[in-house]
Amino acid sequence: MSEKGLLIVLSGFSGAGKGTVMRRLLQKYENYSLSISATTRSPRFGEVDGQDYFFKTTEQFESMISDGQLIEYAKYVSNFYGTPKDYVEEQLELGKNVVLEIEIQGALKVKEKFPGTVLLFLLPPSAMELQKRLIGRGTEDFATIKARLSRAVEESQGVENYDYIVVNDNLDICVDDINCIVASEHNKAVNNLNLIDNIREELKSFSEGVIYDTSIV
Ligand code: 5GP
């Protein structure tokens, strides 16, 4: 239905599996683009600059803010994260659904600026599973894991602002659910007003002109 892409935010507690869900979504379905954020956090083992994040110094990040290059930014635990504007706008124009994998403060700012944004919150099947995943991935020390769990407690209080909650228990079911939500959002009347306008104009001209009975031809 609507031809322009939708802006989609995927948030979730650290360890909920946002990265895995995103990779599977992009692999399984066309028409999605993942926005790459800028951050002042250091790269984790295996992360590539320009692919996972644009890794910036605090000074570089601050000049991106003052040059108006970011749609939104927020501080998460002790680092800054932000969404670069140009890529997102370009992909939306191309008809791609652009997914921002960002935390809750940024999500709310994006929704305020672009009310058509679809906010999705990814939940783990249980708190125990979340803790297991955070420890299991072995990328953070225990102090950081505790800070992230405590941030999860705070974030759980803002989840009612989201449009949809999706549970990441079975990866493929979760990804298919997200794709169905996005398809329904494209069909919303408010996203198809151009289509309705075009049909109305055609109907008007038919109603005022000669009616050809195509069954005779
Ligand atoms: P991580 O350090 O685990 O890669 O990301 C930490 C948190 O920052 C996650 O909740 C992630 O969704 C969020 N995040 C990543 N990029 C952005 C961004 O551009 N803006 C905001 N507001 N949050 C982001």
Short mmCIF file of C-alpha atoms and ligand atoms in Angstrom, two decimals:
data_model
loop_
_atom_site.label_atom_id
_atom_site.label_comp_id
_atom_site.label_asym_id
_atom_site.label_seq_id
_atom_site.Cartn_x
_atom_site.Cartn_y
_atom_site.Cartn_z
CA MET A 1 0.00 0.00 0.00
CA SER A 2 1.80 3.21 1.09
CA GLU A 3 4.95 3.63 -1.00
CA LYS A 4 7.16 5.67 1.29
CA GLY A 5 8.97 3.62 3.91
CA LEU A 6 7.98 3.64 7.57
CA LEU A 7 10.19 4.67 10.42
CA ILE A 8 10.31 1.84 12.96
CA VAL A 9 11.93 1.91 16.36
CA LEU A 10 13.04 -1.34 17.95
CA SER A 11 13.91 -0.98 21.61
CA GLY A 12 14.39 -3.55 24.33
CA PHE A 13 16.42 -4.25 27.40
CA SER A 14 20.10 -4.87 26.87
CA GLY A 15 20.33 -8.60 26.11
CA ALA A 16 16.78 -8.91 24.73
CA GLY A 17 18.23 -9.88 21.34
CA LYS A 18 17.62 -6.73 19.27
CA GLY A 19 20.72 -7.28 17.14
CA THR A 20 19.84 -10.91 16.38
CA VAL A 21 16.22 -10.03 15.56
CA MET A 22 17.35 -7.24 13.24
CA ARG A 23 19.84 -9.42 11.38
CA ARG A 24 17.17 -12.09 10.83
CA LEU A 25 14.56 -9.51 9.74
CA LEU A 26 16.92 -8.06 7.12
CA GLN A 27 17.92 -11.52 5.94
CA LYS A 28 14.36 -12.80 5.66
CA TYR A 29 12.53 -9.80 4.24
CA GLU A 30 13.37 -7.16 1.66
CA ASN A 31 12.37 -3.54 2.16
CA TYR A 32 14.09 -3.04 5.49
CA SER A 33 17.11 -0.89 6.19
CA LEU A 34 18.94 -0.63 9.46
CA SER A 35 20.08 2.79 10.54
CA ILE A 36 23.66 2.86 11.85
CA SER A 37 24.04 4.98 14.97
CA ALA A 38 26.92 7.09 16.14
CA THR A 39 28.27 6.36 19.63
CA THR A 40 31.02 7.38 22.01
CA ARG A 41 31.22 3.82 23.42
CA SER A 42 34.32 1.76 22.53
CA PRO A 43 33.91 -0.99 19.94
CA ARG A 44 33.27 -4.49 21.30
CA PHE A 45 35.38 -7.34 20.00
CA GLY A 46 34.44 -7.91 16.35
CA GLU A 47 32.49 -4.67 15.90
CA VAL A 48 33.36 -2.72 12.78
CA ASP A 49 33.27 1.08 12.41
CA GLY A 50 30.63 2.11 9.87
CA GLN A 51 28.94 -1.27 10.06
CA ASP A 52 27.88 -1.75 13.68
CA TYR A 53 28.24 1.88 14.74
CA PHE A 54 30.08 5.02 13.75
CA PHE A 55 32.50 5.16 16.69
CA LYS A 56 33.16 8.77 17.69
CA THR A 57 35.07 10.71 20.30
CA THR A 58 32.97 12.91 22.60
CA GLU A 59 34.19 16.01 20.70
CA GLN A 60 33.19 14.51 17.34
CA PHE A 61 29.79 13.51 18.76
CA GLU A 62 29.23 17.01 20.13
CA SER A 63 29.95 18.58 16.76
CA MET A 64 27.45 16.20 15.10
CA ILE A 65 24.87 17.54 17.58
CA SER A 66 25.71 21.18 16.94
CA ASP A 67 25.75 20.69 13.14
CA GLY A 68 22.21 19.26 13.30
CA GLN A 69 23.33 15.90 11.91
CA LEU A 70 21.35 13.78 14.40
CA ILE A 71 17.62 13.05 14.49
CA GLU A 72 17.93 12.28 18.20
CA TYR A 73 20.56 11.37 20.74
CA ALA A 74 20.63 10.12 24.32
CA LYS A 75 22.99 9.12 27.07
CA TYR A 76 22.85 5.43 27.92
CA VAL A 77 24.76 4.17 30.98
CA SER A 78 27.92 6.29 30.46
CA ASN A 79 27.99 6.87 26.69
CA PHE A 80 26.22 8.92 24.03
CA TYR A 81 24.29 7.34 21.18
CA GLY A 82 22.57 9.14 18.29
CA THR A 83 20.82 8.57 14.95
CA PRO A 84 22.36 10.25 11.87
CA LYS A 85 19.70 12.03 9.81
CA ASP A 86 20.80 11.82 6.15
CA TYR A 87 20.81 8.05 5.72
CA VAL A 88 17.41 7.64 7.37
CA GLU A 89 15.76 10.27 5.13
CA GLU A 90 17.32 8.84 1.97
CA GLN A 91 16.16 5.28 2.71
CA LEU A 92 12.61 6.37 3.60
CA GLU A 93 12.38 8.16 0.24
CA LEU A 94 13.50 4.95 -1.49
CA GLY A 95 10.54 3.18 0.11
CA LYS A 96 12.57 1.24 2.68
CA ASN A 97 11.26 0.67 6.19
CA VAL A 98 14.04 2.07 8.32
CA VAL A 99 14.62 0.43 11.67
CA LEU A 100 16.25 2.40 14.47
CA GLU A 101 17.57 0.13 17.19
CA ILE A 102 17.57 2.70 19.97
CA GLU A 103 16.75 3.08 23.65
CA ILE A 104 13.60 4.56 25.14
CA GLN A 105 14.50 8.27 25.52
CA GLY A 106 15.53 8.44 21.86
CA ALA A 107 12.44 6.46 20.84
CA LEU A 108 10.13 8.98 22.48
CA LYS A 109 11.95 11.90 20.85
CA VAL A 110 11.62 10.30 17.42
CA LYS A 111 7.89 9.69 17.96
CA GLU A 112 7.43 13.32 18.96
CA LYS A 113 9.22 14.57 15.82
CA PHE A 114 7.68 11.98 13.48
CA PRO A 115 4.30 10.87 14.88
CA GLY A 116 3.94 8.17 12.20
CA THR A 117 6.85 6.21 13.74
CA VAL A 118 6.00 2.70 14.90
CA LEU A 119 7.46 1.95 18.32
CA LEU A 120 8.20 -1.72 19.01
CA PHE A 121 9.49 -3.03 22.31
CA LEU A 122 11.24 -6.38 22.40
CA LEU A 123 10.90 -8.43 25.58
CA PRO A 124 12.90 -11.48 26.64
CA PRO A 125 10.77 -14.50 27.65
CA SER A 126 11.78 -13.90 31.32
CA ALA A 127 14.07 -11.84 33.57
CA MET A 128 16.17 -14.94 34.27
CA GLU A 129 16.67 -15.50 30.53
CA LEU A 130 17.76 -11.86 30.12
CA GLN A 131 20.37 -12.17 32.85
CA LYS A 132 21.60 -15.45 31.35
CA ARG A 133 21.96 -13.88 27.89
CA LEU A 134 23.85 -10.85 29.24
CA ILE A 135 26.31 -13.00 31.16
CA GLY A 136 26.51 -15.56 28.35
CA ARG A 137 27.59 -13.11 25.64
CA GLY A 138 30.65 -12.26 27.74
CA THR A 139 31.11 -8.77 26.31
CA GLU A 140 30.59 -6.78 29.51
CA ASP A 141 32.07 -6.99 32.98
CA PHE A 142 29.79 -7.63 35.98
CA ALA A 143 29.57 -3.94 36.97
CA THR A 144 28.33 -3.04 33.46
CA ILE A 145 25.88 -5.98 33.45
CA LYS A 146 24.46 -4.75 36.77
CA ALA A 147 24.17 -1.18 35.41
CA ARG A 148 22.35 -2.53 32.34
CA LEU A 149 19.97 -4.62 34.48
CA SER A 150 19.23 -1.58 36.60
CA ARG A 151 18.62 0.48 33.44
CA ALA A 152 16.20 -2.28 32.33
CA VAL A 153 14.19 -1.77 35.54
CA GLU A 154 13.91 1.97 34.71
CA GLU A 155 13.03 1.31 31.07
CA SER A 156 10.30 -1.15 32.00
CA GLN A 157 8.39 1.82 33.37
CA GLY A 158 8.18 3.57 30.00
CA VAL A 159 7.07 0.62 27.91
CA GLU A 160 3.41 1.70 27.92
CA ASN A 161 4.43 4.48 25.50
CA TYR A 162 5.22 1.91 22.82
CA ASP A 163 2.78 0.80 20.13
CA TYR A 164 3.61 -2.93 20.25
CA ILE A 165 5.36 -5.41 22.52
CA VAL A 166 6.97 -8.42 20.90
CA VAL A 167 8.44 -11.35 22.84
CA ASN A 168 11.71 -12.77 21.59
CA ASP A 169 11.34 -16.41 22.52
CA ASN A 170 11.33 -18.10 19.13
CA LEU A 171 13.41 -15.96 16.73
CA ASP A 172 11.46 -16.69 13.54
CA ILE A 173 8.05 -16.19 15.14
CA CYS A 174 9.26 -12.90 16.58
CA VAL A 175 10.60 -11.69 13.21
CA ASP A 176 7.40 -12.74 11.40
CA ASP A 177 5.31 -10.89 14.00
CA ILE A 178 7.33 -7.72 13.40
CA ASN A 179 6.92 -8.02 9.64
CA CYS A 180 3.12 -8.47 10.05
CA ILE A 181 2.91 -5.39 12.26
CA VAL A 182 4.79 -3.34 9.67
CA ALA A 183 2.57 -4.62 6.85
CA SER A 184 -0.56 -3.61 8.82
CA GLU A 185 0.88 -0.19 9.54
CA HIS A 186 1.40 0.34 5.79
CA ASN A 187 -2.30 -0.42 5.29
CA LYS A 188 -3.47 2.17 7.80
CA ALA A 189 -5.80 4.69 6.19
CA VAL A 190 -3.67 7.59 7.38
CA ASN A 191 -0.69 6.20 5.44
CA ASN A 192 -2.69 5.89 2.24
CA LEU A 193 -4.39 9.23 1.87
CA ASN A 194 -2.71 9.84 -1.54
CA LEU A 195 -4.16 6.61 -2.85
CA ILE A 196 -7.61 7.57 -1.61
CA ASP A 197 -7.26 11.06 -3.16
CA ASN A 198 -6.29 9.60 -6.56
CA ILE A 199 -9.22 7.18 -6.61
CA ARG A 200 -11.62 9.91 -5.53
CA GLU A 201 -10.47 12.14 -8.42
CA GLU A 202 -10.88 9.29 -10.91
CA LEU A 203 -14.32 8.41 -9.57
CA LYS A 204 -15.32 12.06 -9.86
CA SER A 205 -14.26 12.23 -13.50
CA PHE A 206 -16.04 8.92 -14.27
CA SER A 207 -19.20 10.13 -12.54
CA GLU A 208 -19.15 13.31 -14.63
CA GLY A 209 -18.26 11.66 -17.98
CA VAL A 210 -19.60 8.97 -20.28
CA ILE A 211 -19.83 5.48 -18.87
CA TYR A 212 -18.37 2.85 -21.17
CA ASP A 213 -19.80 -0.60 -20.65
CA THR A 214 -16.61 -2.66 -20.92
CA SER A 215 -18.58 -5.94 -20.99
CA ILE A 216 -19.76 -5.07 -24.56
CA VAL A 217 -16.19 -4.73 -25.97
P1 5GP B 1 24.91 -1.13 23.05
O1 5GP B 1 25.99 -0.45 23.81
O2 5GP B 1 24.44 -2.38 23.76
O3 5GP B 1 25.25 -1.37 21.60
O4 5GP B 1 23.65 -0.14 23.06
C1 5GP B 1 23.16 0.37 24.27
C2 5GP B 1 21.79 0.97 24.07
O5 5GP B 1 21.86 2.11 23.21
C3 5GP B 1 20.79 0.01 23.43
O6 5GP B 1 19.57 0.07 24.16
C4 5GP B 1 20.62 0.56 22.03
O7 5GP B 1 19.33 0.27 21.53
C5 5GP B 1 20.80 2.04 22.29
N1 5GP B 1 21.16 2.79 21.08
C6 5GP B 1 21.92 2.40 20.04
N2 5GP B 1 21.98 3.36 19.11
C7 5GP B 1 21.24 4.40 19.56
C8 5GP B 1 20.89 5.70 19.03
O8 5GP B 1 21.28 6.10 17.93
N3 5GP B 1 20.11 6.49 19.79
C9 5GP B 1 19.63 6.11 21.02
N4 5GP B 1 18.84 6.94 21.67
N5 5GP B 1 19.92 4.89 21.55
C10 5GP B 1 20.72 4.05 20.83
#
